[in-house]
Amino acid sequence: MTLEAHLLDRIAREGPLSVAEYMTDCLLHPTLGYYTTRDPLGATGDFTTAPEISQMFGELIGLALAQAWMDQGRPAHFILAELGPGRGTLMADILRATKSVPGFLDAAQITLIEASPVLRQKQRDMLQGSAVQWIETTNHLPDAPLFLVANEFFDALPIRQFVRTGPGWRERCIGAPDGKLAFGLGPPGKWADLDHRLEDTKDGDLIETCRPAQAILDDIGHQIETFGGAGLIIDYGDWRTLGDTLQAVRAHEYVDPLSAPGQADLTAHVDFEALCASVPCAHTRVTPQGIFLERLGISQRAEALAKTGCQARKDVIVAHHRLTHPTEMGNLFKTLGLFPTNGPPPPGLDS
């Protein structure tokens, strides 16, 4: 059975699916889901993330976390965690860059939060020689200081979509009116947690919510506030969601989100306002990715790497531009920092 056939059968039995239910099946179905059946990254996959673009990204993230660890008194044992580690490229770069920081890796328990069995194996291959533990969710994190990174993780969490109708909302759903997947609207209703969005929307406007993201941020924020640590969350999005941002990418091209369920990556823009509101105790700070990386010294690192040869220079220039320029990833991507209320913000977020 294909995933499309499974979805059509489910709709016939249960009725229309929310966008969140659709995304969950498309991405995480045990035998037919996108992430559970393939490696989606790189030139042969469907998309490329910042760690795959250049080693500079992971090196600077690693050194920022190491500096945050030193700023908090060098705890003798801590969790060095990554949410959604992909192939393990980012963690590999973090470990390589922080080898020179005395005591950092000796104190670290490397922990990867990953649900995909395919990607777990890729991570084992990439991180051979390192003592790594895998967990599936943030509520399985051990009680200890937490220094965490998440790059392009929250954009893949399932969202719900709502369309403004007068003083209430109608949820956008996916049905099969003619035997094919199609978007539609559920009955009018009111959702108390959307009342504040009546202030900045009009009839017909669409907004998105992501409760899984809020739960994860609550876990991370409580742990950092209770035990210490810092979090760096890098993703694309804006301060407040408005409009349909659901998108599908297949072979590095945008496609209809309903055209190839289970065969394309589904994502949506991250609502950074909602993420910050989900952290009731730890402090938060948001900065565009380009500014964040420049504060960490990416231009100086690029100059050093460019000295190794002509082709290396060209590659570094292209990578630097892609990661930092406002027309590329520099403004669309943001860095959200989490840190204890009585502690300093992580490097790159302190201005």
Coordinates of C-alpha atoms in Angstrom, one line a residue:
M1 CA 0.0 0.0 0.0
T2 CA 1.2 3.5 -0.8
L3 CA 0.9 6.3 1.8
E4 CA -1.6 8.0 -0.4
A5 CA -3.8 4.9 -0.4
H6 CA -3.4 4.7 3.4
L7 CA -4.4 8.3 3.8
L8 CA -7.5 8.0 1.5
D9 CA -8.5 4.9 3.5
R10 CA -8.1 6.7 6.7
I11 CA -10.2 9.7 5.5
A12 CA -12.9 7.3 4.3
R13 CA -13.0 5.7 7.8
E14 CA -12.4 8.8 10.1
G15 CA -13.3 11.8 8.1
P16 CA -11.0 14.8 7.0
L17 CA -7.6 15.0 8.6
S18 CA -6.1 18.1 10.2
V19 CA -2.9 19.4 8.6
A20 CA -1.0 18.2 11.7
E21 CA -2.4 14.6 11.3
Y22 CA -1.5 14.7 7.6
M23 CA 2.1 15.9 8.2
T24 CA 2.6 13.3 11.0
D25 CA 1.6 10.4 8.7
C26 CA 3.6 11.8 5.7
L27 CA 6.8 12.3 7.8
L28 CA 6.7 9.6 10.5
H29 CA 4.5 6.7 9.4
P30 CA 6.4 3.7 10.6
T31 CA 6.8 2.0 7.1
L32 CA 5.7 4.7 4.6
G33 CA 6.9 8.0 6.2
Y34 CA 9.4 10.3 4.6
Y35 CA 11.8 10.4 7.5
T36 CA 11.5 6.8 8.5
T37 CA 12.3 5.4 5.1
R38 CA 15.1 7.5 3.6
D39 CA 18.1 9.9 4.1
P40 CA 16.6 13.2 2.8
L41 CA 19.8 15.3 3.0
G42 CA 22.4 16.5 0.5
A43 CA 22.7 16.6 -3.3
T44 CA 21.2 13.1 -3.7
G45 CA 18.4 13.9 -1.2
D46 CA 15.7 16.6 -1.3
F47 CA 17.2 19.5 0.6
T48 CA 20.5 20.8 2.1
T49 CA 20.9 22.3 5.6
A50 CA 23.5 24.7 6.9
P51 CA 25.8 22.0 8.3
E52 CA 26.0 20.4 4.9
I53 CA 26.7 23.7 3.3
S54 CA 29.9 24.4 5.3
Q55 CA 31.8 23.2 8.3
M56 CA 32.0 26.8 9.5
F57 CA 28.4 26.6 10.7
G58 CA 28.9 23.7 13.1
E59 CA 32.3 24.9 14.3
L60 CA 31.0 28.2 15.4
I61 CA 27.9 26.6 17.0
G62 CA 30.2 24.3 18.9
L63 CA 32.5 27.0 20.2
A64 CA 29.5 29.1 21.2
L65 CA 28.2 26.3 23.3
A66 CA 31.6 25.7 24.8
Q67 CA 31.9 29.4 25.7
A68 CA 28.4 29.2 27.3
W69 CA 29.6 26.2 29.3
M70 CA 32.7 28.1 30.5
D71 CA 30.5 31.2 31.3
Q72 CA 28.4 29.0 33.6
G73 CA 31.4 27.7 35.6
R74 CA 32.4 24.6 33.6
P75 CA 29.9 22.1 35.1
A76 CA 31.7 18.7 35.6
H77 CA 28.9 16.8 33.9
F78 CA 26.4 18.0 31.3
I79 CA 24.3 16.9 28.4
L80 CA 25.5 18.0 24.9
A81 CA 22.3 17.4 22.9
E82 CA 21.0 17.9 19.4
L83 CA 17.4 17.8 18.3
G84 CA 16.9 16.2 14.9
P85 CA 20.6 15.6 14.1
G86 CA 20.2 14.6 10.4
R87 CA 23.3 12.7 9.3
G88 CA 25.3 13.8 12.4
T89 CA 27.3 16.4 10.4
L90 CA 26.5 19.2 12.8
M91 CA 27.5 17.2 15.9
A92 CA 30.6 16.0 14.2
D93 CA 31.7 19.5 13.5
I94 CA 30.8 20.6 17.0
L95 CA 33.0 17.8 18.5
R96 CA 35.9 18.5 16.2
A97 CA 35.8 22.3 17.0
T98 CA 35.6 21.8 20.8
K99 CA 38.4 19.3 21.1
S100 CA 40.7 22.2 21.9
V101 CA 38.5 23.5 24.8
P102 CA 40.0 21.9 28.0
G103 CA 37.6 19.7 29.8
F104 CA 34.6 20.3 27.6
L105 CA 34.2 17.0 25.9
D106 CA 35.3 15.1 29.0
A107 CA 32.3 16.5 30.8
A108 CA 29.9 16.0 28.0
Q109 CA 27.3 13.2 27.5
I110 CA 26.6 13.4 23.8
T111 CA 22.8 12.9 23.3
L112 CA 21.0 12.8 20.0
I113 CA 17.2 13.1 20.0
E114 CA 16.2 11.2 16.8
A115 CA 13.1 9.2 15.9
S116 CA 14.2 8.0 12.4
P117 CA 16.0 4.6 12.3
V118 CA 17.5 5.4 9.0
L119 CA 19.1 8.6 10.2
R120 CA 20.2 7.0 13.5
Q121 CA 22.3 4.7 11.5
K122 CA 23.8 7.6 9.5
Q123 CA 24.6 9.3 12.8
R124 CA 26.4 6.1 14.1
D125 CA 28.5 6.1 11.0
M126 CA 29.3 9.8 11.2
L127 CA 30.2 9.7 14.9
Q128 CA 32.2 6.5 15.1
G129 CA 34.6 6.7 18.0
S130 CA 32.3 9.0 20.1
A131 CA 30.2 7.7 23.0
V132 CA 26.7 8.7 21.9
Q133 CA 23.3 8.0 23.4
W134 CA 20.0 8.2 21.5
I135 CA 16.6 9.2 22.9
E136 CA 13.3 9.8 21.1
T137 CA 11.9 12.8 23.0
T138 CA 13.0 15.7 25.1
N139 CA 11.2 14.4 28.2
H140 CA 13.7 11.6 28.3
L141 CA 16.6 14.0 28.9
P142 CA 18.6 13.1 32.1
D143 CA 18.6 15.7 34.9
A144 CA 21.8 17.7 34.3
P145 CA 22.9 21.0 32.8
L146 CA 21.8 21.0 29.1
F147 CA 23.7 22.6 26.2
L148 CA 21.5 22.0 23.2
V149 CA 21.4 22.8 19.5
A150 CA 18.5 22.3 17.1
N151 CA 19.0 23.2 13.4
E152 CA 16.0 23.0 11.1
F153 CA 14.1 20.8 13.5
F154 CA 11.1 22.9 14.5
D155 CA 10.1 23.6 10.9
A156 CA 9.2 19.9 10.4
L157 CA 6.9 19.6 13.4
P158 CA 3.2 19.2 12.5
I159 CA 1.2 22.3 12.4
R160 CA -2.5 23.1 12.4
Q161 CA -4.0 25.8 10.2
F162 CA -7.0 28.0 11.0
V163 CA -8.8 30.5 8.7
R164 CA -10.4 33.6 10.4
T165 CA -14.2 33.7 10.0
G166 CA -15.8 36.6 11.8
P167 CA -15.2 36.3 15.5
G168 CA -14.0 32.7 15.2
W169 CA -12.1 30.2 13.1
R170 CA -12.4 27.3 10.8
E171 CA -9.7 24.7 10.8
R172 CA -8.1 23.8 7.4
C173 CA -8.4 20.1 6.8
I174 CA -7.5 17.5 4.2
G175 CA -10.3 15.4 2.7
A176 CA -11.0 13.4 -0.5
P177 CA -14.2 14.8 -2.1
D178 CA -13.5 13.2 -5.5
G179 CA -11.2 10.3 -4.4
K180 CA -8.2 12.7 -4.4
L181 CA -6.6 14.5 -1.5
A182 CA -7.8 18.1 -1.3
F183 CA -7.8 21.0 1.2
G184 CA -11.1 22.1 2.8
L185 CA -12.4 23.8 5.9
G186 CA -14.0 22.3 9.0
P187 CA -17.0 23.8 10.7
P188 CA -16.8 27.3 12.4
G189 CA -15.6 27.2 16.0
K190 CA -13.8 29.1 18.6
W191 CA -10.4 28.2 20.1
A192 CA -9.5 30.1 23.3
D193 CA -5.8 30.0 22.6
L194 CA -6.4 31.9 19.3
D195 CA -8.3 34.8 20.9
H196 CA -5.2 37.0 20.8
R197 CA -4.9 36.6 17.1
L198 CA -8.3 38.3 16.6
E199 CA -6.4 41.5 17.2
D200 CA -4.2 41.4 14.1
T201 CA -6.2 39.3 11.6
K202 CA -9.2 39.9 9.3
D203 CA -11.7 37.6 7.7
G204 CA -10.0 35.1 5.4
D205 CA -6.6 35.3 7.1
L206 CA -4.8 32.0 7.8
I207 CA -2.7 31.4 10.9
E208 CA -0.7 28.4 12.0
T209 CA -0.1 26.8 15.4
C210 CA 2.3 24.1 16.5
R211 CA 1.6 22.6 19.9
P212 CA 4.4 19.9 19.7
A213 CA 7.0 22.8 19.4
Q214 CA 5.5 24.4 22.5
A215 CA 5.8 21.2 24.5
I216 CA 9.4 20.7 23.5
L217 CA 10.4 24.2 24.3
D218 CA 8.7 23.9 27.7
D219 CA 10.8 20.8 28.4
I220 CA 14.1 22.4 27.3
G221 CA 13.3 25.7 29.1
H222 CA 12.6 24.0 32.4
Q223 CA 15.7 21.9 32.2
I224 CA 18.0 24.9 31.5
E225 CA 16.4 27.0 34.2
T226 CA 16.6 24.2 36.8
F227 CA 20.0 22.7 36.0
G228 CA 21.8 25.4 33.9
G229 CA 22.9 25.3 30.3
A230 CA 22.0 27.0 27.0
G231 CA 20.0 26.3 23.9
L232 CA 20.6 27.4 20.3
I233 CA 17.6 26.9 18.0
I234 CA 18.2 27.8 14.4
D235 CA 15.3 27.7 11.9
Y236 CA 13.5 29.7 9.3
G237 CA 10.4 31.7 10.1
D238 CA 9.2 35.0 11.6
W239 CA 8.2 36.6 14.9
R240 CA 4.5 35.9 14.3
T241 CA 2.8 33.5 11.9
L242 CA 0.4 34.9 9.3
G243 CA -0.5 33.1 6.0
D244 CA 0.0 29.7 4.6
T245 CA 3.6 28.6 4.9
L246 CA 3.2 24.8 4.5
Q247 CA 5.6 23.7 1.8
A248 CA 6.9 20.5 0.2
V249 CA 10.3 19.9 -1.3
R250 CA 11.3 17.0 -3.4
A251 CA 14.7 16.8 -5.2
H252 CA 15.4 20.4 -4.2
E253 CA 12.2 21.6 -6.0
Y254 CA 9.0 22.9 -4.4
V255 CA 6.0 20.6 -5.1
D256 CA 2.3 20.5 -4.2
P257 CA 2.1 19.4 -0.5
L258 CA -0.6 16.9 -1.4
S259 CA 0.9 15.6 -4.6
A260 CA 3.4 13.0 -3.3
P261 CA 2.7 12.1 0.3
G262 CA 5.6 10.3 1.9
Q263 CA 7.9 11.2 -1.0
A264 CA 8.5 14.9 -0.2
D265 CA 9.7 16.8 2.9
L266 CA 6.9 18.9 4.5
T267 CA 7.8 21.9 6.6
A268 CA 6.3 25.2 7.7
H269 CA 7.8 28.5 8.9
V270 CA 8.5 28.6 12.6
D271 CA 6.6 31.1 14.8
F272 CA 9.4 32.5 17.0
E273 CA 6.9 34.5 19.1
A274 CA 5.1 31.3 20.0
L275 CA 8.4 29.5 20.8
C276 CA 9.5 32.2 23.1
A277 CA 6.1 32.3 24.8
S278 CA 6.4 28.5 25.4
V279 CA 9.5 29.0 27.7
P280 CA 8.0 30.3 30.9
C281 CA 11.1 30.3 33.0
A282 CA 14.4 30.5 31.1
H283 CA 15.3 33.7 29.2
T284 CA 15.1 33.9 25.4
R285 CA 16.6 36.1 22.7
V286 CA 16.2 36.0 18.9
T287 CA 18.7 37.2 16.3
P288 CA 18.8 36.7 12.5
Q289 CA 21.2 33.9 11.5
G290 CA 23.4 36.2 9.5
I291 CA 24.0 38.6 12.4
F292 CA 24.5 35.7 14.8
L293 CA 27.1 34.0 12.7
E294 CA 29.0 37.3 12.0
R295 CA 29.1 38.0 15.8
L296 CA 30.7 34.5 16.2
G297 CA 33.4 35.3 13.7
I298 CA 32.3 33.6 10.5
S299 CA 34.0 36.1 8.3
Q300 CA 37.4 35.5 10.0
R301 CA 36.9 31.8 9.8
A302 CA 36.1 32.0 6.1
E303 CA 39.3 34.0 5.5
A304 CA 41.3 31.3 7.2
L305 CA 39.7 28.5 5.3
A306 CA 40.0 30.3 2.0
K307 CA 43.8 30.3 2.2
T308 CA 44.0 26.6 1.6
G309 CA 43.5 26.8 -2.2
C310 CA 41.7 28.4 -5.2
Q311 CA 38.7 26.1 -5.2
A312 CA 38.5 26.2 -1.4
R313 CA 38.3 30.0 -1.7
K314 CA 35.4 29.9 -4.1
D315 CA 33.6 27.3 -2.1
V316 CA 34.0 29.3 1.2
I317 CA 32.9 32.6 -0.5
V318 CA 29.7 30.9 -1.8
A319 CA 29.0 29.2 1.6
H320 CA 29.6 32.4 3.6
H321 CA 27.2 34.3 1.3
R322 CA 24.6 31.6 1.5
L323 CA 24.7 31.4 5.3
T324 CA 24.8 35.1 6.1
H325 CA 23.5 37.3 3.3
P326 CA 20.1 38.8 3.8
T327 CA 18.8 37.6 0.5
E328 CA 19.9 34.0 1.2
M329 CA 19.6 32.4 4.7
G330 CA 20.8 35.5 6.7
N331 CA 17.4 37.0 7.5
L332 CA 14.9 34.3 6.9
F333 CA 16.7 32.0 9.4
K334 CA 16.7 33.1 13.0
T335 CA 18.6 32.0 16.1
L336 CA 16.7 31.6 19.3
G337 CA 18.9 31.4 22.4
L338 CA 17.7 30.0 25.7
F339 CA 19.6 30.6 29.0
P340 CA 19.0 30.7 32.7
T341 CA 17.4 33.9 34.1
N342 CA 20.5 34.4 36.3
G343 CA 23.0 33.7 33.6
P344 CA 24.5 35.4 30.6
P345 CA 23.1 34.8 27.0
P346 CA 25.1 32.5 24.7
P347 CA 27.7 34.2 22.5
G348 CA 26.3 35.8 19.4
L349 CA 23.1 36.7 21.2
D350 CA 24.7 39.1 23.8
S351 CA 24.3 42.3 21.9

